[in-house]
mmCIF file of C-alpha atoms in Angstrom:
data_model
loop_
_atom_site.group_PDB
_atom_site.id
_atom_site.type_symbol
_atom_site.label_atom_id
_atom_site.label_comp_id
_atom_site.label_asym_id
_atom_site.label_seq_id
_atom_site.Cartn_x
_atom_site.Cartn_y
_atom_site.Cartn_z
ATOM 1 C CA MET A 1 39.282 -22.984 -32.452
ATOM 2 C CA ALA A 2 39.984 -19.045 -32.357
ATOM 3 C CA GLU A 3 41.637 -18.424 -29.576
ATOM 4 C CA SER A 4 41.133 -15.560 -27.473
ATOM 5 C CA ARG A 5 42.119 -12.090 -26.776
ATOM 6 C CA GLU A 6 43.918 -13.240 -23.340
ATOM 7 C CA ALA A 7 45.589 -15.723 -25.017
ATOM 8 C CA LEU A 8 47.514 -14.584 -28.019
ATOM 9 C CA VAL A 9 47.997 -11.197 -25.381
ATOM 10 C CA GLU A 10 50.277 -13.657 -23.268
ATOM 11 C CA LYS A 11 51.429 -15.128 -26.375
ATOM 12 C CA LEU A 12 52.186 -11.820 -27.465
ATOM 13 C CA ALA A 13 54.461 -11.004 -24.403
ATOM 14 C CA ALA A 14 56.221 -14.384 -24.978
ATOM 15 C CA LEU A 15 57.342 -13.389 -27.707
ATOM 16 C CA ASP A 16 61.516 -12.466 -27.429
ATOM 17 C CA ALA A 17 62.592 -8.913 -28.258
ATOM 18 C CA LYS A 18 64.441 -10.459 -30.470
ATOM 19 C CA ASP A 19 61.676 -12.108 -32.658
ATOM 20 C CA LEU A 20 60.000 -8.706 -32.850
ATOM 21 C CA ASN A 21 60.943 -5.794 -35.687
ATOM 22 C CA ALA A 22 60.563 -2.112 -34.628
ATOM 23 C CA GLU A 23 56.854 -1.362 -35.637
ATOM 24 C CA GLN A 24 55.845 -5.098 -33.674
ATOM 25 C CA GLN A 25 58.475 -3.705 -30.508
ATOM 26 C CA GLN A 26 56.452 -0.507 -30.537
ATOM 27 C CA LEU A 27 52.801 -2.397 -30.531
ATOM 28 C CA ARG A 28 53.488 -4.956 -27.616
ATOM 29 C CA ALA A 29 55.487 -2.215 -25.912
ATOM 30 C CA ARG A 30 51.569 -0.403 -26.214
ATOM 31 C CA LEU A 31 49.159 -3.997 -25.812
ATOM 32 C CA LEU A 32 51.071 -4.577 -22.430
ATOM 33 C CA GLU A 33 50.774 -1.853 -21.244
ATOM 34 C CA ILE A 34 46.589 -1.723 -22.228
ATOM 35 C CA ARG A 35 47.256 -4.854 -20.206
ATOM 36 C CA ALA A 36 48.670 -2.554 -17.176
ATOM 37 C CA GLU A 37 45.468 -0.877 -16.775
ATOM 38 C CA ALA A 38 42.731 -2.826 -18.035
ATOM 39 C CA ALA A 39 43.860 -4.179 -14.845
ATOM 40 C CA LYS A 40 44.245 -1.369 -12.929
ATOM 41 C CA LEU A 41 40.852 -0.526 -13.885
ATOM 42 C CA ALA A 42 38.979 -4.081 -12.352
ATOM 43 C CA ALA A 43 40.348 -4.008 -9.743
ATOM 44 C CA ALA A 44 39.092 -0.618 -8.987
ATOM 45 C CA SER A 45 35.547 -1.294 -9.734
ATOM 46 C CA ASP A 46 35.309 -3.966 -7.617
ATOM 47 C CA GLN A 47 36.030 -1.443 -5.055
ATOM 48 C CA SER A 48 34.019 0.759 -6.211
ATOM 49 C CA ASP A 49 31.721 3.325 -4.592
ATOM 50 C CA GLY A 50 29.750 4.666 -7.749
ATOM 51 C CA PRO A 51 26.055 5.036 -7.330
ATOM 52 C CA LEU A 52 23.889 1.878 -6.559
ATOM 53 C CA ILE A 53 21.988 0.656 -9.034
ATOM 54 C CA LYS A 54 19.542 -2.094 -7.537
ATOM 55 C CA ALA A 55 17.308 -4.130 -10.309
ATOM 56 C CA LEU A 56 13.501 -4.751 -9.007
ATOM 57 C CA ASN A 57 10.929 -7.080 -9.719
ATOM 58 C CA LEU A 58 7.687 -6.755 -8.612
ATOM 59 C CA ALA A 59 5.697 -8.957 -10.445
ATOM 60 C CA GLU A 60 1.812 -10.525 -10.025
ATOM 61 C CA GLU A 61 -0.438 -12.769 -11.115
ATOM 62 C CA ALA A 62 -3.421 -12.085 -11.034
ATOM 63 C CA SER A 63 -4.620 -15.755 -11.501
ATOM 64 C CA GLN A 64 -7.797 -15.035 -8.466
ATOM 65 C CA HIS A 65 -8.415 -11.789 -10.399
ATOM 66 C CA GLY A 66 -8.706 -13.138 -14.266
ATOM 67 C CA ALA A 67 -11.733 -15.643 -14.759
ATOM 68 C CA ARG A 68 -13.669 -12.535 -12.971
ATOM 69 C CA LEU A 69 -12.761 -9.575 -15.256
ATOM 70 C CA ALA A 70 -13.667 -12.096 -17.869
ATOM 71 C CA ASP A 71 -17.171 -12.122 -17.009
ATOM 72 C CA ILE A 72 -17.292 -8.319 -16.148
ATOM 73 C CA GLN A 73 -15.905 -7.658 -19.985
ATOM 74 C CA ALA A 74 -18.322 -9.037 -20.929
ATOM 75 C CA GLU A 75 -20.794 -8.261 -18.968
ATOM 76 C CA LEU A 76 -20.079 -4.773 -20.895
ATOM 77 C CA LEU A 77 -19.878 -5.618 -23.861
ATOM 78 C CA ALA A 78 -23.315 -7.150 -24.096
ATOM 79 C CA GLY A 79 -24.148 -3.627 -22.748
ATOM 80 C CA LYS A 80 -25.557 -5.648 -19.028
ATOM 81 C CA MET B 1 6.437 -10.150 1.387
ATOM 82 C CA ALA B 2 3.804 -9.561 -1.725
ATOM 83 C CA THR B 3 2.783 -8.352 -4.148
ATOM 84 C CA LEU B 4 -0.272 -7.466 -5.249
ATOM 85 C CA VAL B 5 -3.109 -6.332 -7.826
ATOM 86 C CA ILE B 6 -5.014 -4.781 -4.188
ATOM 87 C CA ALA B 7 -8.906 -3.873 -4.221
ATOM 88 C CA THR B 8 -8.686 -0.334 -5.810
ATOM 89 C CA GLY B 9 -6.507 -1.406 -9.039
ATOM 90 C CA ARG B 10 -8.936 -3.984 -9.771
ATOM 91 C CA ALA B 11 -11.212 -1.495 -9.901
ATOM 92 C CA ILE B 12 -8.686 0.535 -12.329
ATOM 93 C CA TRP B 13 -8.168 -2.919 -14.150
ATOM 94 C CA THR B 14 -11.999 -3.200 -15.248
ATOM 95 C CA ASN B 15 -12.334 0.852 -15.870
ATOM 96 C CA ARG B 16 -9.952 0.865 -18.002
ATOM 97 C CA ASN B 17 -11.570 -2.058 -19.961
ATOM 98 C CA HIS B 18 -14.623 0.256 -19.622
ATOM 99 C CA GLY B 19 -13.160 2.806 -21.579
ATOM 100 C CA ALA B 20 -12.369 5.275 -18.771
ATOM 101 C CA GLY B 21 -10.048 6.234 -15.770
ATOM 102 C CA THR B 22 -5.927 6.307 -15.957
ATOM 103 C CA GLU B 23 -2.699 4.479 -16.716
ATOM 104 C CA PRO B 24 -1.634 2.969 -13.730
ATOM 105 C CA LEU B 25 1.793 4.333 -14.713
ATOM 106 C CA ASN B 26 3.261 5.788 -11.711
ATOM 107 C CA ILE B 27 5.988 4.541 -9.684
ATOM 108 C CA GLY B 28 6.389 5.804 -5.799
ATOM 109 C CA TRP B 29 8.613 4.285 -2.932
ATOM 110 C CA GLY B 30 8.036 3.993 0.832
ATOM 111 C CA THR B 31 10.587 4.025 3.588
ATOM 112 C CA GLY B 32 9.033 2.670 7.153
ATOM 113 C CA ALA B 33 8.718 -0.594 8.991
ATOM 114 C CA GLN B 34 7.349 -3.057 6.432
ATOM 115 C CA THR B 35 4.184 -4.712 6.623
ATOM 116 C CA THR B 36 2.426 -7.681 4.588
ATOM 117 C CA THR B 37 0.553 -6.189 1.151
ATOM 118 C CA LEU B 38 -2.766 -6.311 1.758
ATOM 119 C CA ASP B 39 -6.092 -6.876 -0.986
ATOM 120 C CA ALA B 40 -7.300 -3.782 1.262
ATOM 121 C CA ASP B 41 -4.552 -1.448 1.213
ATOM 122 C CA THR B 42 -4.673 1.724 -0.292
ATOM 123 C CA THR B 43 -2.373 3.270 0.229
ATOM 124 C CA LEU B 44 1.782 2.650 1.049
ATOM 125 C CA GLY B 45 1.386 2.387 4.754
ATOM 126 C CA PRO B 46 -0.371 1.600 7.377
ATOM 127 C CA THR B 47 3.521 1.046 9.123
ATOM 128 C CA THR B 48 5.636 2.946 6.004
ATOM 129 C CA VAL B 49 5.387 6.252 4.104
ATOM 130 C CA GLU B 50 5.210 7.141 0.693
ATOM 131 C CA LYS B 51 8.417 9.196 0.363
ATOM 132 C CA ASP B 52 9.932 11.513 -2.466
ATOM 133 C CA VAL B 53 12.738 10.956 -3.844
ATOM 134 C CA ASP B 54 14.413 12.868 -0.809
ATOM 135 C CA LEU B 55 13.315 9.650 0.809
ATOM 136 C CA THR B 56 12.126 12.146 3.828
ATOM 137 C CA THR B 57 9.454 14.201 2.361
ATOM 138 C CA ASN B 58 6.028 12.900 2.322
ATOM 139 C CA THR B 59 5.096 14.898 -0.249
ATOM 140 C CA GLY B 60 6.217 15.350 -4.182
ATOM 141 C CA THR B 61 6.479 13.495 -7.206
ATOM 142 C CA ARG B 62 6.385 9.658 -8.282
ATOM 143 C CA THR B 63 8.425 8.276 -11.408
ATOM 144 C CA ALA B 64 6.169 8.158 -14.811
ATOM 145 C CA GLY B 65 7.074 4.915 -15.533
ATOM 146 C CA SER B 66 6.732 2.888 -19.172
ATOM 147 C CA ALA B 67 4.109 1.182 -20.015
ATOM 148 C CA SER B 68 3.063 -2.522 -22.526
ATOM 149 C CA GLN B 69 2.128 -5.124 -22.628
ATOM 150 C CA VAL B 70 4.264 -7.917 -22.617
ATOM 151 C CA THR B 71 4.375 -12.257 -22.866
ATOM 152 C CA THR B 72 4.517 -14.594 -19.774
ATOM 153 C CA THR B 73 2.191 -17.831 -21.266
ATOM 154 C CA THR B 74 -0.385 -15.876 -23.934
ATOM 155 C CA THR B 75 0.254 -13.404 -26.003
ATOM 156 C CA ASN B 76 -0.293 -10.120 -24.305
ATOM 157 C CA ASP B 77 -1.185 -11.399 -20.548
ATOM 158 C CA THR B 78 1.089 -8.937 -18.861
ATOM 159 C CA TYR B 79 0.931 -5.512 -18.286
ATOM 160 C CA GLN B 80 4.257 -4.513 -17.209
ATOM 161 C CA VAL B 81 5.505 -1.254 -16.123
ATOM 162 C CA THR B 82 9.667 -0.498 -15.969
ATOM 163 C CA GLY B 83 11.962 3.104 -14.975
ATOM 164 C CA THR B 84 13.908 4.075 -12.806
ATOM 165 C CA ARG B 85 12.785 6.203 -9.941
ATOM 166 C CA THR B 86 16.476 7.730 -8.181
ATOM 167 C CA ALA B 87 16.936 9.222 -4.277
ATOM 168 C CA THR B 88 18.872 12.154 -3.634
ATOM 169 C CA GLY B 89 19.014 11.259 0.018
ATOM 170 C CA ALA B 90 19.429 8.944 1.458
ATOM 171 C CA GLY B 91 16.545 5.900 2.998
ATOM 172 C CA THR B 92 15.795 2.066 3.015
ATOM 173 C CA VAL B 93 12.858 1.447 0.090
ATOM 174 C CA THR B 94 10.237 -1.104 1.908
ATOM 175 C CA CYS B 95 7.714 -1.443 0.208
ATOM 176 C CA SER B 96 6.183 0.604 -4.145
ATOM 177 C CA GLY B 97 3.626 0.686 -5.944
ATOM 178 C CA LEU B 98 2.041 1.770 -9.090
ATOM 179 C CA PHE B 99 -0.441 4.595 -9.204
ATOM 180 C CA ASP B 100 -2.801 6.122 -11.933
ATOM 181 C CA ASN B 101 -0.978 9.852 -10.949
ATOM 182 C CA VAL B 102 2.051 11.036 -10.741
ATOM 183 C CA THR B 103 1.349 13.596 -7.620
ATOM 184 C CA MET B 104 1.903 12.322 -4.349
ATOM 185 C CA GLY B 105 -1.131 11.887 -1.798
ATOM 186 C CA SER B 106 -2.746 11.842 -5.687
ATOM 187 C CA GLY B 107 -4.992 9.130 -7.412
ATOM 188 C CA ASN B 108 -5.513 5.566 -6.543
ATOM 189 C CA MET B 109 -3.001 2.606 -5.875
ATOM 190 C CA PHE B 110 -2.815 0.017 -8.446
ATOM 191 C CA LEU B 111 0.087 -2.230 -7.224
ATOM 192 C CA LYS B 112 1.912 -2.682 -4.643
ATOM 193 C CA GLY B 113 4.693 -4.199 -3.735
ATOM 194 C CA ASP B 114 6.601 -5.011 -0.462
ATOM 195 C CA PHE B 115 10.362 -6.179 0.355
ATOM 196 C CA VAL B 116 13.099 -6.625 2.219
ATOM 197 C CA GLY B 117 14.769 -3.314 2.005
ATOM 198 C CA ILE B 118 16.975 -1.597 0.155
ATOM 199 C CA GLY B 119 18.708 0.854 2.035
ATOM 200 C CA LEU B 120 19.938 4.117 -1.121
ATOM 201 C CA SER B 121 22.498 6.686 -1.191
ATOM 202 C CA SER B 122 22.146 9.970 -2.492
ATOM 203 C CA GLY B 123 22.785 9.125 -6.077
ATOM 204 C CA ASP B 124 21.116 5.691 -5.433
ATOM 205 C CA SER B 125 19.178 4.269 -7.845
ATOM 206 C CA ILE B 126 16.139 1.200 -8.103
ATOM 207 C CA ALA B 127 15.941 0.782 -11.675
ATOM 208 C CA TYR B 128 11.797 -1.091 -11.218
ATOM 209 C CA THR B 129 10.141 -4.350 -14.239
ATOM 210 C CA ILE B 130 6.054 -3.797 -12.543
ATOM 211 C CA LYS B 131 4.769 -6.348 -14.141
ATOM 212 C CA ALA B 132 0.668 -8.106 -13.738
ATOM 213 C CA LYS B 133 -0.266 -11.061 -15.108
ATOM 214 C CA LEU B 134 -4.074 -11.619 -15.626
ATOM 215 C CA ALA B 135 -4.509 -15.971 -15.539
#
């Protein structure tokens, strides 16, 4: 099973620097910076003062009208 | 709390079947003390008052929604209107409805719903999904 991105990041963070070449060390350092920034953003979004968007669903089942509307439609089609 | 295709809504519905009238896809909202929607209601009142997007003015413009047929139980048994209305002032919305005219105070109401008040600040929005299903 493929590992999650988070698990891979943790593995990378745990690697000893001596096991990485210079380029890999730079990439790891940048990845850890991004992880820290993402954590800050996640914390900030929990306390967001941004605009509220409320989803509202209004639904009516016109069951009490259905039969009568069918009758009316039939009458209209018949030209009555 | 209730959402109803009210009496004037049935008149709109049969008129549309008859090939006449205007599609009721304009969303309005109101503030004020909430009372349960009744079949005889013709406005967002009586105790609530329809408001413009500033949630203060009693005149103005409703929000033209996007209408479609959707399936709930059988194919295309449901008329659906979606739309987002954004507040430019603060207030608590307690009722909403669909109308066949975009100008507040004009046209006929097709459907009305009342609900637990939604408190809005300027810049907040309500994203509506309104469905009327024939059964």
